[in-house]
XYZ file of C-alpha atoms in Angstrom:
329
model
C 14.989 -23.989 6.907
C 12.070 -23.560 4.499
C 12.272 -19.756 4.848
C 15.953 -19.928 3.831
C 15.348 -21.867 0.617
C 12.106 -20.139 -0.442
C 13.764 -17.065 -2.094
C 16.246 -19.236 -4.013
C 13.579 -21.692 -5.126
C 11.322 -18.815 -6.198
C 14.182 -17.143 -8.093
C 14.986 -20.410 -9.896
C 11.378 -20.942 -10.998
C 11.018 -17.326 -12.151
C 14.334 -17.488 -14.019
C 13.141 -20.650 -15.765
C 9.899 -18.902 -16.773
C 11.774 -15.834 -18.063
C 14.517 -17.778 -19.840
C 12.658 -17.890 -23.207
C 12.469 -14.082 -23.131
C 16.174 -13.918 -22.255
C 17.128 -16.237 -25.141
C 14.913 -14.261 -27.530
C 16.720 -11.051 -26.586
C 20.118 -12.722 -26.901
C 19.262 -13.856 -30.426
C 18.760 -10.153 -31.196
C 22.489 -9.761 -30.360
C 21.942 -8.002 -27.060
C 24.636 -8.529 -24.394
C 23.720 -11.120 -21.782
C 23.632 -8.518 -19.012
C 21.211 -6.263 -20.909
C 19.057 -9.241 -21.945
C 18.853 -10.459 -18.335
C 18.041 -6.965 -17.070
C 15.241 -6.491 -19.611
C 13.866 -9.960 -18.823
C 13.768 -9.183 -15.087
C 12.098 -5.821 -15.745
C 9.517 -7.582 -17.928
C 8.814 -10.142 -15.182
C 8.480 -7.442 -12.525
C 6.178 -5.506 -14.837
C 3.873 -8.494 -15.204
C 3.726 -9.032 -11.419
C 3.063 -5.326 -10.796
C 0.295 -5.406 -13.409
C -1.369 -8.376 -11.671
C -1.118 -6.633 -8.297
C -2.541 -3.459 -9.837
C -5.521 -5.422 -11.153
C -6.262 -6.709 -7.655
C -5.866 -3.249 -6.093
C -8.104 -1.791 -8.799
C -10.771 -4.355 -7.959
C -10.555 -3.416 -4.272
C -10.899 0.272 -5.156
C -14.093 -0.586 -7.033
C -15.541 -2.917 -4.389
C -14.875 -0.944 -1.184
C -16.831 2.229 -2.061
C -19.703 0.059 -3.292
C -19.762 -1.850 0.014
C -19.894 1.407 1.954
C -22.642 2.820 -0.261
C -24.779 -0.326 -0.262
C -24.497 -1.131 3.445
C -27.564 0.880 4.596
C -29.691 -0.712 1.867
C -28.495 -4.170 2.930
C -29.574 -3.443 6.500
C -32.982 -2.254 5.301
C -33.505 -5.317 3.075
C -32.423 -7.643 5.867
C -34.832 -5.927 8.251
C -37.711 -6.264 5.780
C -36.983 -9.958 5.214
C -35.930 -11.080 8.677
C -38.208 -8.913 10.838
C -41.484 -10.768 10.125
C -39.806 -14.148 10.542
C -38.423 -13.184 13.970
C -41.812 -11.790 14.985
C -43.334 -15.235 14.486
C -41.068 -16.460 17.306
C -41.756 -13.335 19.420
C -38.191 -12.099 18.970
C -37.749 -8.382 18.648
C -34.690 -6.452 17.524
C -33.968 -2.750 17.786
C -33.189 -2.306 14.107
C -32.512 1.401 14.484
C -29.817 0.852 17.073
C -28.440 -2.114 15.132
C -28.286 -0.100 11.924
C -26.599 2.841 13.661
C -24.016 0.638 15.386
C -23.290 -1.349 12.243
C -23.021 1.785 10.120
C -20.604 3.314 12.608
C -18.473 0.168 12.553
C -18.437 0.023 8.771
C -17.672 3.719 8.465
C -14.795 3.323 10.876
C -13.230 0.610 8.715
C -14.310 1.790 5.268
C -13.316 5.432 5.008
C -13.831 7.588 1.973
C -10.141 7.197 1.220
C -10.022 3.618 -0.103
C -6.313 3.972 -0.846
C -5.509 4.241 2.862
C -7.554 1.112 3.630
C -5.891 -0.804 0.796
C -2.461 0.249 2.022
C -3.224 -0.927 5.555
C -4.577 -4.209 4.199
C -1.443 -4.812 2.159
C 0.700 -3.974 5.175
C -1.205 -6.518 7.239
C -0.701 -9.197 4.572
C 3.001 -8.439 4.315
C 3.498 -8.515 8.075
C 1.743 -11.862 8.542
C 4.393 -14.501 9.062
C 7.348 -12.164 8.486
C 8.315 -8.537 8.970
C 8.180 -5.919 6.242
C 11.956 -5.715 6.298
C 12.296 -9.483 5.793
C 9.828 -9.344 2.910
C 11.759 -6.512 1.274
C 15.088 -8.320 1.714
C 13.644 -11.528 0.264
C 12.252 -9.617 -2.729
C 15.626 -8.014 -3.432
C 17.336 -11.395 -3.007
C 14.922 -13.045 -5.450
C 15.549 -10.370 -8.091
C 19.319 -10.550 -7.538
C 19.500 -14.359 -7.782
C 17.104 -14.421 -10.750
C 19.247 -11.903 -12.647
C 22.449 -13.908 -12.227
C 20.733 -17.217 -12.906
C 19.594 -15.887 -16.290
C 23.151 -14.853 -17.128
C 24.910 -17.984 -15.815
C 22.203 -20.570 -16.556
C 24.366 -22.748 -18.834
C 27.415 -22.326 -16.613
C 25.414 -23.282 -13.514
C 24.049 -26.459 -15.050
C 27.482 -27.254 -16.487
C 28.862 -27.268 -12.952
C 25.932 -29.377 -11.767
C 26.620 -31.877 -14.544
C 30.263 -32.237 -13.464
C 29.099 -33.193 -9.988
C 27.093 -36.133 -11.354
C 28.999 -39.442 -11.726
C 29.771 -40.261 -15.359
C 27.727 -43.470 -15.275
C 24.622 -41.500 -14.217
C 24.982 -38.473 -16.491
C 22.964 -39.945 -19.345
C 20.083 -40.834 -17.027
C 20.111 -37.430 -15.347
C 20.216 -35.710 -18.736
C 17.206 -37.744 -19.899
C 15.249 -36.846 -16.743
C 16.167 -33.175 -17.090
C 15.021 -33.070 -20.714
C 11.793 -34.865 -19.831
C 11.129 -32.421 -17.006
C 11.939 -29.424 -19.196
C 9.578 -30.664 -21.908
C 6.792 -31.220 -19.385
C 7.189 -27.776 -17.826
C 7.482 -26.060 -21.211
C 4.286 -27.734 -22.392
C 2.552 -26.679 -19.186
C 3.733 -23.044 -19.316
C 3.085 -22.524 -23.034
C -0.341 -24.096 -22.776
C -1.259 -22.063 -19.708
C -0.345 -18.793 -21.442
C -2.743 -19.619 -24.282
C -5.466 -20.768 -21.875
C -5.123 -17.581 -19.796
C -5.359 -15.405 -22.916
C -8.517 -17.154 -24.140
C -10.197 -17.222 -20.727
C -9.329 -13.541 -20.123
C -11.311 -12.615 -23.219
C -14.145 -15.003 -22.256
C -14.613 -13.730 -18.693
C -14.095 -10.065 -19.621
C -16.677 -10.122 -22.430
C -19.116 -12.159 -20.328
C -18.899 -9.838 -17.332
C -19.266 -6.798 -19.604
C -22.464 -8.247 -21.082
C -23.814 -8.813 -17.566
C -22.963 -5.208 -16.719
C -20.355 -5.723 -13.989
C -18.195 -2.688 -13.247
C -14.492 -3.316 -13.832
C -15.355 -6.330 -16.006
C -12.065 -6.332 -17.931
C -9.880 -6.186 -14.809
C -11.967 -8.842 -13.056
C -11.972 -11.106 -16.120
C -8.208 -10.895 -16.596
C -7.594 -11.394 -12.874
C -9.818 -14.484 -12.831
C -8.031 -15.962 -15.853
C -4.596 -15.345 -14.348
C -5.661 -17.003 -11.100
C -6.234 -20.229 -13.050
C -2.559 -20.998 -12.376
C -3.600 -21.722 -8.768
C -5.965 -24.704 -9.140
C -9.304 -24.516 -7.310
C -8.242 -21.590 -5.101
C -7.893 -19.194 -8.036
C -11.304 -19.797 -9.575
C -12.982 -19.606 -6.150
C -11.353 -16.216 -5.543
C -12.378 -14.899 -8.965
C -15.938 -16.205 -8.596
C -16.254 -14.696 -5.113
C -15.175 -11.266 -6.373
C -17.558 -11.479 -9.327
C -20.520 -12.475 -7.133
C -19.660 -9.682 -4.684
C -19.549 -7.169 -7.537
C -22.922 -8.330 -8.864
C -24.490 -8.247 -5.393
C -23.160 -4.748 -4.712
C -24.343 -3.338 -8.041
C -27.654 -5.121 -8.559
C -28.572 -6.742 -5.244
C -30.046 -10.267 -5.159
C -31.123 -10.171 -8.814
C -30.666 -12.427 -11.826
C -27.185 -10.951 -12.460
C -25.816 -13.189 -9.693
C -27.286 -16.224 -11.451
C -25.760 -14.966 -14.705
C -22.342 -14.718 -13.028
C -22.670 -18.276 -11.692
C -23.652 -19.509 -15.164
C -20.751 -17.626 -16.761
C -18.164 -19.065 -14.384
C -19.678 -22.541 -14.612
C -19.432 -22.414 -18.411
C -15.910 -20.990 -18.125
C -14.827 -23.842 -15.873
C -16.284 -26.361 -18.319
C -14.505 -24.782 -21.302
C -11.214 -24.447 -19.442
C -11.288 -27.851 -17.746
C -12.753 -30.060 -20.478
C -11.816 -28.320 -23.738
C -8.843 -25.955 -23.506
C -6.706 -27.600 -20.836
C -6.794 -31.166 -22.254
C -6.045 -29.906 -25.772
C -3.537 -27.144 -25.048
C -1.861 -28.308 -21.841
C -2.176 -32.063 -22.165
C -4.050 -32.571 -18.883
C -1.606 -30.100 -17.388
C 1.059 -32.177 -15.661
C -0.904 -35.403 -15.327
C -1.575 -35.158 -11.589
C -4.763 -36.473 -10.047
C -6.949 -33.713 -8.496
C -6.356 -35.182 -5.025
C -2.606 -35.049 -5.655
C -2.948 -31.413 -6.769
C -4.753 -30.489 -3.539
C -2.162 -32.369 -1.488
C 0.733 -30.596 -3.211
C -0.945 -27.198 -2.721
C -1.426 -27.862 0.994
C 2.063 -29.337 1.443
C 4.035 -26.629 -0.342
C 1.775 -23.901 1.045
C 2.578 -25.138 4.551
C 6.323 -25.353 3.826
C 6.855 -22.189 1.776
C 3.766 -20.013 2.352
C 2.075 -18.175 -0.508
C 5.010 -18.736 -2.867
C 4.716 -22.438 -2.118
C 1.164 -22.413 -3.505
C 2.409 -20.775 -6.714
C 5.326 -23.184 -7.040
C 3.438 -26.339 -6.054
C 2.589 -27.503 -9.585
C 6.034 -26.917 -11.175
C 7.693 -28.747 -8.287
C 5.097 -31.511 -8.552
C 5.925 -31.859 -12.261
C 9.561 -32.523 -11.379
C 8.503 -34.984 -8.675
C 6.187 -36.722 -11.142
C 9.030 -37.314 -13.588
C 11.207 -38.751 -10.814
C 8.417 -40.998 -9.550
C 7.697 -42.297 -13.055
C 11.388 -43.032 -13.598
C 11.794 -44.800 -10.251
C 8.654 -46.819 -10.935
C 9.977 -47.923 -14.335
C 13.304 -48.936 -12.767
C 11.458 -50.837 -10.054
C 9.140 -52.719 -12.440
C 12.098 -53.688 -14.674
C 14.221 -54.917 -11.800
C 14.811 -58.603 -11.186
C 13.534 -58.228 -7.636
C 10.077 -57.134 -8.925
C 9.857 -59.699 -11.749
C 10.774 -62.710 -9.670
């Protein structure tokens, strides 16, 4: 059942995100069909750009891993060999190095593109077939396109289904939810822009290869709480280790990301996003796990917007409950 609703839920969220672009184009007197088409193309372009950043990072990391592997083995031998000798444990480092190098060479070929393609195929095939993923992608684009065109008509029909006595309440909840999501999205765009510049400049000063791509990717991943920053930090540490080894650059990366988290979490987010959507960190983790389990990767991306809607409903139900005669007696 969750697999059935995931494409439609994803299309609705993406259409909501792209609606400001659609309205902006309509105000320029473009036909609704052309405005919706350009909005969808813009959204697809952004997603392709994000994916390209990640693929570019892999293209930078994989050759470095292959080149640095022999040196890692040698450094490990120099550090671990004497310690094992104290316990009278001997290892055939030559055979170990040869076997490990053969294994790495088998998996990390000179053609990184082929390895990246196989990795992406593996990701796409996990949980669903490639055909199902392609069909879902086409369905999302199709539904998103028509939602942009018929947004007002769709919600007009939804409003007619609501009893007259409840329409005012539903309208109030919808406006409250829309305001909360708009504040969240607008604030996050500004935060991502600022943090992209911060991480990119910081990584460039440290000397990390692909600093701009890594910095932008890290900032974009902020939209996935906790998981995103861990992924960005892991890639940055890996890049520093591959380029410089266990030197002070790794400490510099840790300091940079620690400062970035402080600026984003204690300065930018409270001021620009208004504590995001007001969820406790434990509630954020719970929503990520819940929606990730129900809807997969898209569920992780959609967890916070859905939680914002749920938060509005919970606050309304709580206010009704506390004002009821049953509670006050």
